[in-house]
Tab-separated table of C-alpha atoms and ligand atoms in Angstrom:
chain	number	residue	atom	x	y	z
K	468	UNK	CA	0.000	0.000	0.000
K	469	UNK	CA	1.340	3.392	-0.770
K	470	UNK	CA	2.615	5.433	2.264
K	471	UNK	CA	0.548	8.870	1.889
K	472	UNK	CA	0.119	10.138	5.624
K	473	UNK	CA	2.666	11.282	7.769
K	474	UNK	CA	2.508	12.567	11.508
K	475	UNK	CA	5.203	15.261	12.783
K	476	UNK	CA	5.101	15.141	16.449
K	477	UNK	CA	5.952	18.996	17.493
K	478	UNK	CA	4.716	19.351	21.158
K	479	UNK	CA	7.576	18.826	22.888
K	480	UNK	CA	8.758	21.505	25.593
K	481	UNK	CA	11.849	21.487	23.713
K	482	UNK	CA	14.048	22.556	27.454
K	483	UNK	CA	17.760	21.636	25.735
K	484	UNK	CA	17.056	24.920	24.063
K	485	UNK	CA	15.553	27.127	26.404
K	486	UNK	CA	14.826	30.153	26.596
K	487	UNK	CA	14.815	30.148	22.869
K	488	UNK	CA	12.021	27.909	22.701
K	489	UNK	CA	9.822	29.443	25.882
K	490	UNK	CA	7.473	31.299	23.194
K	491	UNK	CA	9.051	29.839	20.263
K	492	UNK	CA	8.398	26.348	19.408
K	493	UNK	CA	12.089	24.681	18.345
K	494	UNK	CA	10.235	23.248	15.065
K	495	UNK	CA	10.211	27.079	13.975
K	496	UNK	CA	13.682	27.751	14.839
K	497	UNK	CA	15.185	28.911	11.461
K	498	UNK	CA	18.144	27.140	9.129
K	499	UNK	CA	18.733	29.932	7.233
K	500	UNK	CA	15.633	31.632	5.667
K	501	UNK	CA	13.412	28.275	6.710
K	502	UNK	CA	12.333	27.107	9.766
K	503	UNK	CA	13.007	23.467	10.740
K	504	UNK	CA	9.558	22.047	10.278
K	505	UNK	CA	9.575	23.678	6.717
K	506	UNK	CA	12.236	21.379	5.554
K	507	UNK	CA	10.750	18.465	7.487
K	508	UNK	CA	7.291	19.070	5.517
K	509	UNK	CA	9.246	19.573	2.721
K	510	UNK	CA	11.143	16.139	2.669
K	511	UNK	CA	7.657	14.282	3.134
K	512	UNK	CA	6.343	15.629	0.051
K	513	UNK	CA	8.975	14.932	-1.957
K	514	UNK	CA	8.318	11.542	-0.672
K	515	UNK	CA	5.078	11.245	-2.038
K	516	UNK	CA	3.332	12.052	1.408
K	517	UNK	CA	-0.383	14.050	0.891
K	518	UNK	CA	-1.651	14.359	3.879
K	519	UNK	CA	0.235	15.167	7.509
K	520	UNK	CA	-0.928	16.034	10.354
K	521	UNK	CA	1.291	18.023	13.001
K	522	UNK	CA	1.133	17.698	16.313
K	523	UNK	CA	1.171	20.835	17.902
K	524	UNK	CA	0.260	22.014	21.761
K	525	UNK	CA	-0.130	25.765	23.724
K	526	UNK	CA	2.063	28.278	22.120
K	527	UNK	CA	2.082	26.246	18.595
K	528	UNK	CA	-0.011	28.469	16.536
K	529	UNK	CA	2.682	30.211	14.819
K	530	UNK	CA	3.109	26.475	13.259
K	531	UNK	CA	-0.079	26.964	11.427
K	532	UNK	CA	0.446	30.260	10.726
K	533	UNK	CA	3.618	29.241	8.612
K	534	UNK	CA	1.672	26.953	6.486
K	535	UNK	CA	-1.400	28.965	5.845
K	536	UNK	CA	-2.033	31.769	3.338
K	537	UNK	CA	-0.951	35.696	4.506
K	538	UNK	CA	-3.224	37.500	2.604
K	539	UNK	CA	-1.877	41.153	3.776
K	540	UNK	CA	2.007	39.898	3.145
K	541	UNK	CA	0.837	38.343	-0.290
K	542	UNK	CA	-0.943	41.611	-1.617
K	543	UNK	CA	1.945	44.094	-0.655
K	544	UNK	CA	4.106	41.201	-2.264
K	545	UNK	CA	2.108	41.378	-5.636
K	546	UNK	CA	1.830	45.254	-5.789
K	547	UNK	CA	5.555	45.457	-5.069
K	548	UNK	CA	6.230	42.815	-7.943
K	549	UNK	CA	7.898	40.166	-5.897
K	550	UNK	CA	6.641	37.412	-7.767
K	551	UNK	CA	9.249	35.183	-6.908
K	552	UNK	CA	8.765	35.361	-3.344
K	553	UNK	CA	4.688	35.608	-3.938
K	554	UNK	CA	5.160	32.444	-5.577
K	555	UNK	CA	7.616	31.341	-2.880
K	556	UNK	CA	4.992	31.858	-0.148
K	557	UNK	CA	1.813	30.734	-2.337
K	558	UNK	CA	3.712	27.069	-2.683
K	559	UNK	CA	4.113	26.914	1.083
K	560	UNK	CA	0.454	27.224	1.735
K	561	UNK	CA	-0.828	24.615	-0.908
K	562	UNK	CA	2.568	22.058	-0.501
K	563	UNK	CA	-0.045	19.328	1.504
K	564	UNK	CA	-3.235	18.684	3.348
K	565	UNK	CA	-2.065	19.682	6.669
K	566	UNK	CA	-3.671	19.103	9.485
K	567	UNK	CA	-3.020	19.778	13.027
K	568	UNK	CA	-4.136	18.459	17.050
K	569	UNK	CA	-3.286	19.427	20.253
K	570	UNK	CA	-1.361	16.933	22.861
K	571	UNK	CA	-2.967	18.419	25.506
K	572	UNK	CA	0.007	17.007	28.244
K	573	UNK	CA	3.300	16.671	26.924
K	574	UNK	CA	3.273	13.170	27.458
K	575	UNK	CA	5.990	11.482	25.456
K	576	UNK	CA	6.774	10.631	21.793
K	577	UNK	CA	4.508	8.057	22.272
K	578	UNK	CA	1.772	9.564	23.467
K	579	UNK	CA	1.980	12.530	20.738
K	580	UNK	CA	2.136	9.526	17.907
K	581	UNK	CA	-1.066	7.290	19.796
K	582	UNK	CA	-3.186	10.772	19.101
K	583	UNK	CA	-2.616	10.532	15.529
K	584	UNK	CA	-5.039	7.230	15.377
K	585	UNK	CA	-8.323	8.958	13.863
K	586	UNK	CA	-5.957	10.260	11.194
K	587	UNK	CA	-3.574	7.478	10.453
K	588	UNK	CA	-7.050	4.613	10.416
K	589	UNK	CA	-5.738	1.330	9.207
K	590	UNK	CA	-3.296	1.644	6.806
K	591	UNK	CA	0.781	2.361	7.263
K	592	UNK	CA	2.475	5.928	7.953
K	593	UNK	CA	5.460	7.967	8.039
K	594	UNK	CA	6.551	9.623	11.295
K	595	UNK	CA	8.566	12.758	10.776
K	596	UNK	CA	10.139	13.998	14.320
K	597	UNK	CA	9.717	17.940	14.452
K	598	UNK	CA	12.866	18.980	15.832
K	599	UNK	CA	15.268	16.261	13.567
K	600	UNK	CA	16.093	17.865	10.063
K	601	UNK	CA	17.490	15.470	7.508
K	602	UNK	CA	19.516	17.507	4.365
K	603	UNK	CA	20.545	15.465	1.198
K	604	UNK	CA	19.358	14.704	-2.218
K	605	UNK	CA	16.957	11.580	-1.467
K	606	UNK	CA	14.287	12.767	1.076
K	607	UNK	CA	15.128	10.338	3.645
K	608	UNK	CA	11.840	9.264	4.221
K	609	UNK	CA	11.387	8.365	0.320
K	610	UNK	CA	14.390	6.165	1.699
K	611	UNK	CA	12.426	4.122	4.681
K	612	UNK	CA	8.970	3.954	2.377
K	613	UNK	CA	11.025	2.178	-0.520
K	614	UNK	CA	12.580	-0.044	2.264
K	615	UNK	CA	8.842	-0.595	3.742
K	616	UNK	CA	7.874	-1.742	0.539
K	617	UNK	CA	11.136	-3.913	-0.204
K	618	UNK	CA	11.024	-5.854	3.054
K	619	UNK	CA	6.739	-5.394	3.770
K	620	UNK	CA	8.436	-4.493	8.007
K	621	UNK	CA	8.053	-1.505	9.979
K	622	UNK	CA	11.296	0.762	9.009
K	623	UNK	CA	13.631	3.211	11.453
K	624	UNK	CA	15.946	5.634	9.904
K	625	UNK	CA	19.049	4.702	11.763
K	626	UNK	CA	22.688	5.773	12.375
K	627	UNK	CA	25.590	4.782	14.223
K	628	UNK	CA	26.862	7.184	16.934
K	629	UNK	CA	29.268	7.624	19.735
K	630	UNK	CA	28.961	6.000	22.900
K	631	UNK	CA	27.363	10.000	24.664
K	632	UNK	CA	24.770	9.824	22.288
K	633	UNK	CA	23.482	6.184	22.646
K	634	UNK	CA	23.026	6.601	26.472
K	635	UNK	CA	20.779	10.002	25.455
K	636	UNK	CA	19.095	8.006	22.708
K	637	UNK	CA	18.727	4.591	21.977
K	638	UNK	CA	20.432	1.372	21.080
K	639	UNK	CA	19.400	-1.302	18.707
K	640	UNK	CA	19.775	-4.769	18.200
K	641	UNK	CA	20.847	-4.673	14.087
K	642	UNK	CA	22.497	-7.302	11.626
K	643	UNK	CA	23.231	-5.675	7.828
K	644	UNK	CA	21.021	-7.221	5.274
K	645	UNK	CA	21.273	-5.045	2.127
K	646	UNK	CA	23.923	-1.868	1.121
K	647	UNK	CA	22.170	0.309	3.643
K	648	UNK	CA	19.916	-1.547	5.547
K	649	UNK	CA	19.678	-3.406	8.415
K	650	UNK	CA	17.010	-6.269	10.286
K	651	UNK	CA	16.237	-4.817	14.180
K	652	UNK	CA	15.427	-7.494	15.944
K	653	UNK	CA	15.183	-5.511	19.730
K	654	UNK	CA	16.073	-1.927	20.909
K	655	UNK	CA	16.374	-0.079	24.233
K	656	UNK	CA	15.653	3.251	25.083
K	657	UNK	CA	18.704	5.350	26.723
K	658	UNK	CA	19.956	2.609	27.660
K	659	UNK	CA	23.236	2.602	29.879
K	660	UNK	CA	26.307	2.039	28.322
K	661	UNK	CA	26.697	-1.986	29.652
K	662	UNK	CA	23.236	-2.279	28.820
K	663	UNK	CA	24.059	-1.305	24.957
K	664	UNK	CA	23.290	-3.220	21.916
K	665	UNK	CA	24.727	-1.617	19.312
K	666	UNK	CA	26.140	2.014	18.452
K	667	UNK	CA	23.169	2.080	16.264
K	668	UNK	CA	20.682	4.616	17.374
K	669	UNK	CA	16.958	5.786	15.571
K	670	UNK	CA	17.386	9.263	13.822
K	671	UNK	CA	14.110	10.938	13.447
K	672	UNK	CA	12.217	9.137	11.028
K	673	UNK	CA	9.722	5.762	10.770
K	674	UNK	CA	7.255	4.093	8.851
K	675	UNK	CA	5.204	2.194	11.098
K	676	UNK	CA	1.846	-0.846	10.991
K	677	UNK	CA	-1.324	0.573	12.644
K	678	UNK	CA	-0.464	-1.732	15.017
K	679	UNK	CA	1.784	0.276	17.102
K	680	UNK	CA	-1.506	1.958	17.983
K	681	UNK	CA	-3.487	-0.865	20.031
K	682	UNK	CA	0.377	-1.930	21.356
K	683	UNK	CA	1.130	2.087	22.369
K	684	UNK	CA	-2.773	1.204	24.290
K	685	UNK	CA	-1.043	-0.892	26.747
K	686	UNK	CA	2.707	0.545	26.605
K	687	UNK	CA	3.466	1.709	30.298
K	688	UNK	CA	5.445	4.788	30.725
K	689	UNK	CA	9.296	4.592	30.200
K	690	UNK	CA	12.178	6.595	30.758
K	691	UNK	CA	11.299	10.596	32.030
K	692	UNK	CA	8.337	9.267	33.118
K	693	UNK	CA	7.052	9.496	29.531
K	694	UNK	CA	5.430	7.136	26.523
K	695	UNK	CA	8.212	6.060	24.928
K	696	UNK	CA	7.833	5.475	20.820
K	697	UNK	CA	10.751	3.148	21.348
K	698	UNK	CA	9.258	0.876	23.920
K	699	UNK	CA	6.478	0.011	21.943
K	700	UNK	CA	8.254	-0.460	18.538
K	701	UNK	CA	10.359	-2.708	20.924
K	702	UNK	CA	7.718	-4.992	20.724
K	703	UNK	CA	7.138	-4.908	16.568
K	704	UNK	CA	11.040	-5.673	16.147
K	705	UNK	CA	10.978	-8.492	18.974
K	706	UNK	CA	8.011	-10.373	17.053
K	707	UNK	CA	7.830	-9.716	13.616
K	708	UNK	CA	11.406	-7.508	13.078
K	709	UNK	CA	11.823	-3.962	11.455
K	710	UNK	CA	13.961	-2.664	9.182
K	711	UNK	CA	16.573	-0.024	9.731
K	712	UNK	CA	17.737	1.994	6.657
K	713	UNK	CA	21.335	3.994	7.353
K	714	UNK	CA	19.673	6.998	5.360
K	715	UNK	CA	22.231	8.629	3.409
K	716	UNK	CA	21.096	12.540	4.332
K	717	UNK	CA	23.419	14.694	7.034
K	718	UNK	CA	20.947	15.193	10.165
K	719	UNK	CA	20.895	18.321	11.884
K	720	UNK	CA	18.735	18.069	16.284
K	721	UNK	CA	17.156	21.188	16.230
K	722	UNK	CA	16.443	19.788	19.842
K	723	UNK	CA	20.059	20.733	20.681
K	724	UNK	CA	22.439	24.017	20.552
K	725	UNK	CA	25.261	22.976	18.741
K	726	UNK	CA	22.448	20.730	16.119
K	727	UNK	CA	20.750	24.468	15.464
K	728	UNK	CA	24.451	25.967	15.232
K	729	UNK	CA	25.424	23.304	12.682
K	730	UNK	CA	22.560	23.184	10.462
K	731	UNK	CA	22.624	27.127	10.005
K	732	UNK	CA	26.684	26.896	8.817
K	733	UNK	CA	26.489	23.969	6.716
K	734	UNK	CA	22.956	25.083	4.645
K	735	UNK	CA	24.041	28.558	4.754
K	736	UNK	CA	27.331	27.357	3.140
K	737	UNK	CA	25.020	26.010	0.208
K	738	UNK	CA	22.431	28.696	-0.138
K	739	UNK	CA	23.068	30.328	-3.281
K	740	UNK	CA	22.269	34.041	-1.132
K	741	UNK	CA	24.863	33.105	1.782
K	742	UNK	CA	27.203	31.033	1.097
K	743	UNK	CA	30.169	33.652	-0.668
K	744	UNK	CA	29.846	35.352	2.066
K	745	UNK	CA	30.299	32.807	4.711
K	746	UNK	CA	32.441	30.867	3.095
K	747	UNK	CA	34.858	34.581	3.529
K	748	UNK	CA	33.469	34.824	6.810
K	749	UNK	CA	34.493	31.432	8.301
K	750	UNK	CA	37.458	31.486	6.566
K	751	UNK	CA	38.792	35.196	8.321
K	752	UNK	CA	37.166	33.592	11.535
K	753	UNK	CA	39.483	30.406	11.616
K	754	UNK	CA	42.620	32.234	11.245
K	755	UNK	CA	41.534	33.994	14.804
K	756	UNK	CA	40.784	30.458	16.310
O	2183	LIG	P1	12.359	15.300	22.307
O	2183	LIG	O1	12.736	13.951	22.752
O	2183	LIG	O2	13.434	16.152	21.741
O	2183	LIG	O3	11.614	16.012	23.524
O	2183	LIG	O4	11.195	15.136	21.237
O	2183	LIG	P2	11.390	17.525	23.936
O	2183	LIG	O5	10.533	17.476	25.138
O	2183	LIG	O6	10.838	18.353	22.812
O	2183	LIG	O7	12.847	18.094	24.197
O	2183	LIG	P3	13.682	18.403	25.506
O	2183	LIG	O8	14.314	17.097	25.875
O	2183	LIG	O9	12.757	18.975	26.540
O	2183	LIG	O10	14.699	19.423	25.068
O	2183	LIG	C1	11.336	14.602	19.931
O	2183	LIG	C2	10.188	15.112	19.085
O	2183	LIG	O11	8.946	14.685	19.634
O	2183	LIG	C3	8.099	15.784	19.935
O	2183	LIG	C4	9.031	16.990	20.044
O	2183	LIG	O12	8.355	18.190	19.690
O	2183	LIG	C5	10.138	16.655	19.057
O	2183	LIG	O13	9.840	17.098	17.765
O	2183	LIG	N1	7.360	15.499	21.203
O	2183	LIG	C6	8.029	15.129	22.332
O	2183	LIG	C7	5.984	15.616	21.217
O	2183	LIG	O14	5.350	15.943	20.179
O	2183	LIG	N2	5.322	15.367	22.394
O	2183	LIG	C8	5.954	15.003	23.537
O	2183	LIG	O15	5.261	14.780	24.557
O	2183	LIG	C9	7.354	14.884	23.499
């Protein structure tokens, strides 16, 4: 069945960045002239994905804002004869069907995914994590659907890191079956080091079975006290196995200083507007290092 919904879980209190994200959510941080959750909506569509529904909490409105038509900003962009930004903006606001609900407690991952259940109804979806922006040529998630429908198992976008990121994360049970995928066959969520399974960790994207719904149900909180996504795709790869896919985009956490700090060089250092200049910039810069 072709993958055509997509959920991007963006009600997280996002604290790592505080006090940058006290009124602003960290999905709308910007990379350059975009903000994070652009790119992320972005990638899905490339990937074929229609419809996608965002899941957004107090404070979030600026979210839909973003992706909806500014009517004032659009004349005065017309009369001034901007038509490549009016066109710019006009895309923006008719890229998907987007749709958005509240998490009304920030609850977990979990949690923010089991609300998406009306939406998602029985067929498989793409989950797009708000605050993890994956840059390359393949949309990454194009990457996990073609695995989906290569292997018919639930996918994770996976890469290995070091040792300080696996505790923070999580660790997966993996053996290479392809060029850049993988068969999970068990995971843990920050686990500590001796528990470890691999350096393997999940990276932002899935395609998941309805079934994670019913087993998210009867999931009892994990680590932080919160519904862990992990824990219950634990499950999936301990009975029937998933598929990890070692996607082959750079990934910037927009969760995380230095992730924001990164992702603003590197794109900038690409953007046909910036990157001259920076390139100068960072070049004066290192001599003073
Ligand atoms: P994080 O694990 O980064 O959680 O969420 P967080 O709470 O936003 O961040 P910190 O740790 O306080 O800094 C991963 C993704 O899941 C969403 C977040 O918005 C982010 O895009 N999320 C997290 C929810 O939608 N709901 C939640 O209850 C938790």
């Amino acid at each position: 069945m072709k993958i055509k919904k997509a959920i991007i879980p963006a009600a997280g209190l996002g604290t790592r960045v505080l006090p940058a994200s006290k009124s602003m959510p960290k999905e709308m941080l910007p990379i350059v002239d975009k903000p994070a959750i652009q790119y992320i909506v972005e990638e899905a569509v490339k990937a074929g994905i229609t419809d996608i529904l965002i899941i957004t909490n107090r404070g979030k409105g600026v979210i839909e804002d973003h992706f909806d038509h500014s009517i004032e900003l659009e004349n005065m962009l017309e009369k001034r004869g901007r038509t490549d930004t009016l066109k710019e903006l006009n895309d923006l606001a008719n890229m998907a069907n987007i749709y958005y609900l509240r998490q009304k407690e920030t609850r977990g991952l979990g949690d923010a995914v089991l609300r998406a259940r009306e939406f998602v109804g029985d067929e498989p979806f793409a989950v797009l994590y708000g605050d993890d922006v994956i840059i390359g040529e393949t949309p990454a998630i194009a990457e996990l659907i073609e695995a989906y429908e290569a292997f018919g198992k639930s996918v994770v976008g996976i890469k290995e890191v070091p040792d300080h990121l696996v505790v923070k994360y999580c660790s997966l049970a993996v053996e290479k079956n392809g060029d850049k995928t993988y068969a999970v066959s068990d995971m843990i969520e920050k686990p500590k080091l001796e528990e470890k399974l691999s350096n393997f960790s999940i990276l932002g994207r899935c395609v998941l079975e309805p079934e994670i719904f019913e087993i998210l149900e009867r999931t009892p909180l994990g680590a932080g006290n919160e519904l862990q996504l992990t824990d219950a795709m634990r499950e999936v790869a301990k009975t029937k196995g998933m598929t990890g896919v070692d996607f082959s985009g750079i990934r910037y956490d927009m969760g995380n200083k230095f992730g924001i700090l990164k992702a603003n060089i590197e794109v900038g250092l690409n953007h046909p507007e910036t990157k001259e200049e920076l390139r100068e910039y960072i070049k004066q810069l290192a001599k003073e290092l």
